């Protein structure tokens, strides 16, 4: 029986071995299984390109035995940089700018508060062993420090088995700019320019680009040289990234060093022309670097969007799971690179990061790269799971982003009430409705046997709270659409089976994705990244719909539903308890993220439908209030 | 001049109708100028017939203000027709028919309504002919008089004659009690026509209001019964009678609401949110149906390439044979434009039935649903499947069957309920069907259920197996226990090796080919093309005797 692999990279491999079931503790963190595979396949080298799961242990084991080469830096460099305290000390010694702070075991919340006051608010608290921005919390006062201490220490203990915490000065309005370094085993090291990764949500990167609009050549050189100094100080070999926070006066502070290939490495590859993975393999083999610092160019501009399976309307992205019922990468758009490991039919599970792909576009300048990104996002077909294309599409055309006026607070500043989808201007709105309306009209022509002579329709479109009367008339394959006294000419090939519909509205070409339609007139389309729910009815039906009864909606303030699929970590209430508005009711963990669920109103707990350890799906009832 | 007045009056009346402006109506109705019109009588009556709509709107708004309104949130009989049919396509019959009852003060002029309590006629749905009757609850509660029945019978007779479907929009309180036996006779006349039309033209009932007593049997005899949520009910006797006879306390909704009939009793095939939603969906549904048993399954323009590969099907069946997956994923991905009109989606969910199109041609799809009760066959799913298969066979709609069935559900509940008799219905239906039959075994095809699910042995035209198929008498574990009484350690592996794959069946020709799942759509489309000219007949008989 032939069972085909689900993942693209598995399919591409000459030989693939399963290391274990989905939970990481049983597969990627299971050293025995991995050693077994290495033995069985007689592998010459091993790597964990993106994930830092294996980190220390694997390397120690490997180097002690077998003579298997690890593609990546040496153990001591990883160890030094994997530890926040040591990395900071090393950085200080290497004369790299660092942020004031404390790192070590914090006894209790009071001590945390004392330390925070010493540094001065605001401070940032996180587990020392945690990578990236994962589990990072920011405290502006004593109360928040206590809360942050509680979460971070829990997370430190449960996820990393390491109690140490990092508390340091939080830099307001910073940019996250990092320097790619490449070093060999012969003491050579290069800096491959910077990547700007300031667009983040919950301290995880969303949009990255290279180069940065913010750095001038001097700052760039200063940062690059400090990064190389640090790499040399730890005798680093292979590719690595030195992350900096840059404040508005271009002061930069060392944040941490990532001792692996990073998700956003393709943008550096695009502008420098180096293949970082190839270089890593060469370095591992013991070859010296082929390039000199002077050979490293900045050619053009590259932008990367991280396409996630998550709903951007819920705190800029809550994970979504499901099967990709349709999936089509926009590879027909020029200068587009898509790095992904999934295909149509793949499952997005709760076990890993919900990333679908990395979408990279390149151009001779930033405007060109961004223009291509717009096109690529419009042409990206993802069905079956929620995705963040709407957010990405909005970010890359936002005036602040286009001007390069960004910081790590970009998203909360631009969307203080959360992301709500495209905010369109009046002209667009009309375009959009006209564009939309032509397509349902097509359904009139695809009815069996129907030889309808009709050529004009009076329709009524409901979009959000607005109802727009629309007059459509047909002439050959083009439609004339009248919305609010504005007449537009819409032409297309009208292939309604294709997920992408290219239409020309008054001479402007637009790509629309038709997501779904039903007989009740509900039509969902994706236009400029955002999904719109339209209801398209004939004028008669629309007029009569006012007589239809309103269906009562469920009162959601007294019930708590899981906003996403995941596992219940803790439930802090029991039936009969009185809770106040905003009080934590339970904690759900999904995709390695802990989410605190709070009461929407003050009241008595009527029933608790979950317990710690339960797996819950999106929309599952957790707790009912009276 | 007078003629002009009539026209003006007519136009204004229509205007009023479209606006539902009740104030204007009363003013218009008392318009003295009309007195001069030579066509006074018919025009007045016609207007009264039309005005009923406005009047009923008045009544509804009146009722809405009084909390006792039973018919709130409903459209009038004419508004429903307006929405169901293409614009300007409705030709009304018998607008001048009035009821003939003279007892109980019914003969007074104010108790006579032109057209009585039903609007009948013919029209087009997306250009295709349909006969329609729409009961008017605002006239004597939509109750069925002799005249009312006569009007319905007339359109049914004509529909059968010309070969076009009959659509009933039911909103009737039951028999016209003032008319006594005449009303009962009317019911029987309709029932007879329902039966005679059965298998000749598709008959569809849309229940849009209360429907009690004798009135429920006409929908029950039709091919499809749809309901409107919250405003429609179907029951033999209402909650009051139930209370007095069985002492059960039950609400109308619990007894015969849309939820009850679509999920529990299986009387209704689908429910919709409101009148408009229901009528629009009915239009959509109508597109799948042939006009009569002399018509081939309709073909519509198709943009979805018939040779489209469906790569996700290669991975849709989980590696573990005990793990569930959603059969609807498979159906959506092979159907034209992913569109599937599911019939009875909430009832017996272990089998999925419904209509889709392949290369533009309507097909009926039957599939076991591994997600619900492992996709086993039980009483309800057998009956649901059987009725659907027989409809498709009667109306020349090719059948595509997806098989993943672990067998019939065991247990006393099923045996006492007559699973043998009911399971036989599905077997009977598949065996008897002479339309093109294409079967795809996606995973399990165990035991008798393998035979039942449109197997090669029941005149299947094209039977395929995916590489994940297991065609066997039962699962390996059970089989080994019986063969070896559990004494043979390696026997299970041997059985799996031998039967948990499609080869034994393929070697005997019981499946025609083992196909790559991603090519399923291509294969089905090609087969349907070839099988379009299929003719097959069964021995002459008056009719078969399906085990009811």
Short mmCIF file of C-alpha atoms in Angstrom, two decimals, chain A residues 295-591:
data_model
loop_
_atom_site.label_atom_id
_atom_site.label_comp_id
_atom_site.label_asym_id
_atom_site.label_seq_id
_atom_site.Cartn_x
_atom_site.Cartn_y
_atom_site.Cartn_z
CA UNK A 295 32.12 41.60 -1.48
CA UNK A 296 28.81 41.81 0.39
CA UNK A 297 26.44 44.01 -1.58
CA UNK A 298 22.98 45.44 -1.02
CA UNK A 299 21.26 44.74 -4.30
CA UNK A 300 17.65 45.84 -4.49
CA UNK A 301 15.07 45.30 -1.81
CA UNK A 302 13.34 42.21 -0.44
CA UNK A 303 10.24 41.87 1.72
CA UNK A 304 9.03 38.79 3.54
CA UNK A 305 5.54 38.19 4.90
CA UNK A 306 4.91 35.36 7.28
CA UNK A 307 1.68 33.76 6.24
CA UNK A 308 0.11 32.20 9.29
CA UNK A 309 -2.96 30.05 9.78
CA UNK A 310 -4.50 32.42 12.24
CA UNK A 311 -7.36 34.81 12.53
CA UNK A 312 -5.96 38.36 12.45
CA UNK A 313 -9.21 39.80 13.77
CA UNK A 314 -8.53 38.29 17.18
CA UNK A 315 -5.58 40.08 18.79
CA UNK A 316 -3.72 40.24 15.45
CA UNK A 317 -3.74 36.50 15.10
CA UNK A 318 -5.10 33.59 17.05
CA UNK A 319 -4.21 30.16 15.70
CA UNK A 320 -6.62 28.33 13.49
CA UNK A 321 -6.45 24.69 12.59
CA UNK A 322 -7.89 22.64 9.82
CA UNK A 323 -7.28 21.10 6.47
CA UNK A 324 -6.16 23.23 3.55
CA UNK A 325 -9.01 22.45 1.22
CA UNK A 326 -7.49 24.63 -1.48
CA UNK A 327 -3.99 25.94 -1.65
CA UNK A 328 -2.27 27.72 -4.50
CA UNK A 329 0.92 29.72 -4.17
CA UNK A 330 1.28 32.91 -6.22
CA UNK A 331 4.32 31.65 -8.08
CA UNK A 332 3.11 33.08 -11.37
CA UNK A 333 3.85 36.57 -10.06
CA UNK A 334 7.42 37.58 -11.01
CA UNK A 335 10.20 37.71 -8.38
CA UNK A 336 8.22 35.77 -5.81
CA UNK A 337 9.66 33.10 -3.58
CA UNK A 338 7.47 30.93 -1.39
CA UNK A 339 9.05 28.74 1.28
CA UNK A 340 6.51 26.26 2.56
CA UNK A 341 6.21 22.68 3.61
CA UNK A 342 2.57 22.12 2.95
CA UNK A 343 0.28 21.48 0.03
CA UNK A 344 -3.40 21.24 -0.77
CA UNK A 345 -4.90 18.73 1.63
CA UNK A 346 -2.31 19.25 4.40
CA UNK A 347 -3.45 19.64 7.97
CA UNK A 348 -2.52 22.57 10.13
CA UNK A 349 -2.35 20.94 13.55
CA UNK A 350 -2.17 22.29 17.06
CA UNK A 351 1.27 20.78 17.60
CA UNK A 352 3.43 23.26 15.75
CA UNK A 353 3.69 26.88 14.88
CA UNK A 354 0.72 27.70 12.63
CA UNK A 355 2.90 29.08 9.86
CA UNK A 356 1.71 28.27 6.37
CA UNK A 357 4.57 29.76 4.43
CA UNK A 358 7.04 32.56 4.01
CA UNK A 359 6.18 34.75 1.09
CA UNK A 360 9.12 36.75 -0.24
CA UNK A 361 9.13 39.29 -3.03
CA UNK A 362 12.08 41.08 -4.52
CA UNK A 363 12.43 44.27 -6.48
CA UNK A 364 15.09 46.67 -7.64
CA UNK A 365 13.75 49.08 -5.03
CA UNK A 366 11.38 48.98 -2.10
CA UNK A 367 8.36 50.26 -4.01
CA UNK A 368 8.73 47.51 -6.57
CA UNK A 369 9.15 44.80 -3.95
CA UNK A 370 6.05 46.05 -2.13
CA UNK A 371 4.01 46.27 -5.32
CA UNK A 372 4.86 42.65 -6.09
CA UNK A 373 3.97 41.69 -2.57
CA UNK A 374 0.52 43.23 -3.03
CA UNK A 375 0.03 41.21 -6.17
CA UNK A 376 1.38 38.04 -4.58
CA UNK A 377 -0.93 38.37 -1.58
CA UNK A 378 -3.95 38.98 -3.82
CA UNK A 379 -3.13 35.85 -5.78
CA UNK A 380 -2.45 33.58 -2.81
CA UNK A 381 -5.24 31.01 -2.47
CA UNK A 382 -5.66 29.55 1.01
CA UNK A 383 -8.93 27.87 1.92
CA UNK A 384 -9.95 25.74 4.83
CA UNK A 385 -8.15 27.63 7.59
CA UNK A 386 -8.21 31.24 8.70
CA UNK A 387 -5.15 33.15 7.51
CA UNK A 388 -3.56 36.52 8.11
CA UNK A 389 -3.35 37.68 4.50
CA UNK A 390 -5.78 40.51 5.20
CA UNK A 391 -3.47 41.89 7.89
CA UNK A 392 -0.36 41.51 5.76
CA UNK A 393 -2.06 43.13 2.80
CA UNK A 394 -3.08 46.09 4.92
CA UNK A 395 0.29 46.53 6.62
CA UNK A 396 2.27 46.68 3.40
CA UNK A 397 0.11 49.46 1.94
CA UNK A 398 -0.28 51.46 5.15
CA UNK A 399 1.12 54.98 4.66
CA UNK A 400 3.28 54.66 7.78
CA UNK A 401 4.78 51.41 6.60
CA UNK A 402 5.31 52.71 3.09
CA UNK A 403 7.19 55.71 4.52
CA UNK A 404 9.23 53.41 6.75
CA UNK A 405 7.85 55.01 9.91
CA UNK A 406 7.56 51.81 11.93
CA UNK A 407 8.41 50.37 15.31
CA UNK A 408 7.69 47.14 17.12
CA UNK A 409 4.50 48.86 18.31
CA UNK A 410 3.28 49.42 14.78
CA UNK A 411 0.30 47.10 14.94
CA UNK A 412 -1.15 48.21 18.29
CA UNK A 413 -0.57 51.86 17.38
CA UNK A 414 -2.15 51.66 13.96
CA UNK A 415 -4.98 49.39 15.06
CA UNK A 416 -5.62 50.38 18.68
CA UNK A 417 -8.96 48.54 18.72
CA UNK A 418 -7.59 45.49 17.02
CA UNK A 419 -7.41 44.75 13.33
CA UNK A 420 -10.79 45.01 11.67
CA UNK A 421 -9.97 44.38 8.04
CA UNK A 422 -9.48 46.82 5.27
CA UNK A 423 -10.67 50.32 5.91
CA UNK A 424 -11.53 51.35 2.45
CA UNK A 425 -12.03 54.71 0.97
CA UNK A 426 -15.24 55.66 -0.69
CA UNK A 427 -14.03 55.17 -4.20
CA UNK A 428 -12.77 51.72 -3.42
CA UNK A 429 -15.97 50.81 -1.78
CA UNK A 430 -17.88 51.51 -4.92
CA UNK A 431 -15.40 49.72 -7.06
CA UNK A 432 -15.58 46.81 -4.83
CA UNK A 433 -19.31 46.53 -4.84
CA UNK A 434 -19.45 46.84 -8.56
CA UNK A 435 -16.73 44.29 -8.94
CA UNK A 436 -18.53 41.98 -6.66
CA UNK A 437 -21.87 42.38 -8.26
CA UNK A 438 -20.88 41.38 -11.67
CA UNK A 439 -19.81 37.99 -10.57
CA UNK A 440 -23.07 36.72 -9.02
CA UNK A 441 -24.86 37.94 -12.10
CA UNK A 442 -22.92 35.33 -13.99
CA UNK A 443 -24.80 32.64 -12.15
CA UNK A 444 -27.82 33.56 -14.17
CA UNK A 445 -26.10 32.23 -17.25
CA UNK A 446 -24.98 28.91 -15.98
CA UNK A 447 -28.34 27.47 -15.22
CA UNK A 448 -29.21 24.29 -17.08
CA UNK A 449 -31.01 24.81 -20.32
CA UNK A 450 -31.73 28.39 -19.37
CA UNK A 451 -31.77 30.61 -22.41
CA UNK A 452 -32.45 33.75 -20.51
CA UNK A 453 -32.77 36.84 -22.61
CA UNK A 454 -32.42 39.07 -19.60
CA UNK A 455 -29.72 41.61 -19.77
CA UNK A 456 -30.36 43.79 -16.77
CA UNK A 457 -30.83 43.21 -13.10
CA UNK A 458 -31.73 45.30 -10.14
CA UNK A 459 -29.91 44.02 -7.15
CA UNK A 460 -29.41 45.02 -3.59
CA UNK A 461 -26.13 44.33 -1.85
CA UNK A 462 -25.69 44.26 1.86
CA UNK A 463 -22.16 44.85 3.07
CA UNK A 464 -21.77 45.23 6.80
CA UNK A 465 -24.53 47.60 7.84
CA UNK A 466 -24.84 49.25 4.50
CA UNK A 467 -27.34 48.31 1.82
CA UNK A 468 -26.48 49.41 -1.67
CA UNK A 469 -28.88 49.31 -4.59
CA UNK A 470 -27.04 48.20 -7.67
CA UNK A 471 -28.18 48.16 -11.27
CA UNK A 472 -26.37 45.77 -13.54
CA UNK A 473 -26.70 45.45 -17.26
CA UNK A 474 -24.94 43.05 -19.51
CA UNK A 475 -23.36 43.59 -22.86
CA UNK A 476 -21.52 40.55 -24.17
CA UNK A 477 -19.10 39.48 -21.46
CA UNK A 478 -18.86 42.93 -19.94
CA UNK A 479 -21.18 44.36 -17.37
CA UNK A 480 -22.14 47.87 -16.69
CA UNK A 481 -22.68 48.35 -12.98
CA UNK A 482 -24.29 51.36 -11.40
CA UNK A 483 -23.73 51.97 -7.73
CA UNK A 484 -24.75 55.21 -6.02
CA UNK A 485 -24.92 57.06 -9.31
CA UNK A 486 -21.45 55.88 -10.27
CA UNK A 487 -21.26 53.83 -13.42
CA UNK A 488 -18.50 51.31 -13.86
CA UNK A 489 -17.64 48.99 -16.65
CA UNK A 490 -16.60 45.52 -15.53
CA UNK A 491 -15.10 42.90 -17.78
CA UNK A 492 -13.65 39.50 -17.08
CA UNK A 493 -13.40 36.02 -18.46
CA UNK A 494 -15.75 34.95 -15.68
CA UNK A 495 -14.31 31.57 -15.00
CA UNK A 496 -16.25 30.89 -11.87
CA UNK A 497 -14.57 27.58 -11.15
CA UNK A 498 -11.20 29.19 -10.65
CA UNK A 499 -10.49 30.45 -7.15
CA UNK A 500 -8.97 33.59 -8.63
CA UNK A 501 -11.05 35.91 -10.70
CA UNK A 502 -9.28 38.60 -12.63
CA UNK A 503 -11.64 41.46 -13.43
CA UNK A 504 -11.11 44.80 -15.05
CA UNK A 505 -13.04 47.64 -13.50
CA UNK A 506 -12.97 50.78 -15.63
CA UNK A 507 -9.63 49.74 -17.00
CA UNK A 508 -8.03 48.80 -13.66
CA UNK A 509 -7.17 45.15 -13.26
CA UNK A 510 -8.15 43.58 -9.93
CA UNK A 511 -7.86 40.10 -8.57
CA UNK A 512 -10.79 38.82 -6.59
CA UNK A 513 -11.02 35.54 -4.78
CA UNK A 514 -14.46 34.06 -4.64
CA UNK A 515 -14.52 32.11 -1.40
CA UNK A 516 -18.05 30.87 -1.20
CA UNK A 517 -21.58 31.57 -2.22
CA UNK A 518 -24.89 30.04 -1.38
CA UNK A 519 -28.38 30.18 -2.69
CA UNK A 520 -29.41 32.64 0.02
CA UNK A 521 -27.31 35.28 -1.67
CA UNK A 522 -24.48 35.16 0.84
CA UNK A 523 -21.26 35.62 -1.05
CA UNK A 524 -17.83 35.79 0.49
CA UNK A 525 -15.06 37.33 -1.47
CA UNK A 526 -11.49 38.23 -0.74
CA UNK A 527 -10.55 41.56 -2.17
CA UNK A 528 -7.32 43.43 -1.44
CA UNK A 529 -6.59 40.81 1.18
CA UNK A 530 -9.71 41.29 3.25
CA UNK A 531 -12.63 38.89 3.27
CA UNK A 532 -15.99 40.52 2.75
CA UNK A 533 -19.28 38.93 3.53
CA UNK A 534 -21.81 40.27 1.10
CA UNK A 535 -25.43 39.42 0.71
CA UNK A 536 -26.64 39.87 -2.81
CA UNK A 537 -30.35 39.73 -3.39
CA UNK A 538 -32.65 40.83 -6.12
CA UNK A 539 -34.35 44.11 -5.34
CA UNK A 540 -37.65 42.35 -4.68
CA UNK A 541 -36.14 39.87 -2.26
CA UNK A 542 -34.26 42.65 -0.50
CA UNK A 543 -37.42 44.65 -0.03
CA UNK A 544 -39.29 41.70 1.34
CA UNK A 545 -36.49 40.73 3.70
CA UNK A 546 -37.53 43.46 6.10
CA UNK A 547 -40.52 41.32 6.98
CA UNK A 548 -38.32 38.40 7.98
CA UNK A 549 -37.97 37.78 11.68
CA UNK A 550 -34.72 38.59 13.41
CA UNK A 551 -33.21 35.46 14.87
CA UNK A 552 -32.23 35.97 18.47
CA UNK A 553 -28.49 35.92 18.99
CA UNK A 554 -26.91 34.08 21.86
CA UNK A 555 -25.99 36.26 24.84
CA UNK A 556 -22.25 35.85 24.86
CA UNK A 557 -21.42 37.84 27.94
CA UNK A 558 -22.50 35.06 30.26
CA UNK A 559 -20.70 32.29 28.45
CA UNK A 560 -17.06 31.78 27.78
CA UNK A 561 -16.09 29.95 24.65
CA UNK A 562 -12.66 28.87 23.57
CA UNK A 563 -11.41 31.39 21.00
CA UNK A 564 -9.17 28.77 19.41
CA UNK A 565 -8.34 25.10 19.51
CA UNK A 566 -5.91 24.12 22.22
CA UNK A 567 -5.42 22.52 25.60
CA UNK A 568 -6.76 23.76 28.93
CA UNK A 569 -3.79 24.42 31.21
CA UNK A 570 -5.63 25.61 34.30
CA UNK A 571 -9.13 26.43 35.43
CA UNK A 572 -9.25 28.92 38.27
CA UNK A 573 -12.97 28.85 39.06
CA UNK A 574 -15.52 26.28 40.14
CA UNK A 575 -19.32 26.35 40.01
CA UNK A 576 -20.73 28.72 42.61
CA UNK A 577 -17.72 31.04 42.63
CA UNK A 578 -18.31 34.70 42.14
CA UNK A 579 -16.10 36.27 39.52
CA UNK A 580 -15.60 39.92 38.72
CA UNK A 581 -15.33 41.34 35.26
CA UNK A 582 -11.85 40.87 33.88
CA UNK A 583 -10.95 38.10 36.31
CA UNK A 584 -9.01 35.18 34.89
CA UNK A 585 -11.21 32.13 34.50
CA UNK A 586 -8.94 29.69 32.80
CA UNK A 587 -5.81 29.43 30.71
CA UNK A 588 -5.74 27.82 27.29
CA UNK A 589 -2.52 26.81 25.65
CA UNK A 590 -2.34 26.53 21.90
CA UNK A 591 0.57 26.55 19.53
#
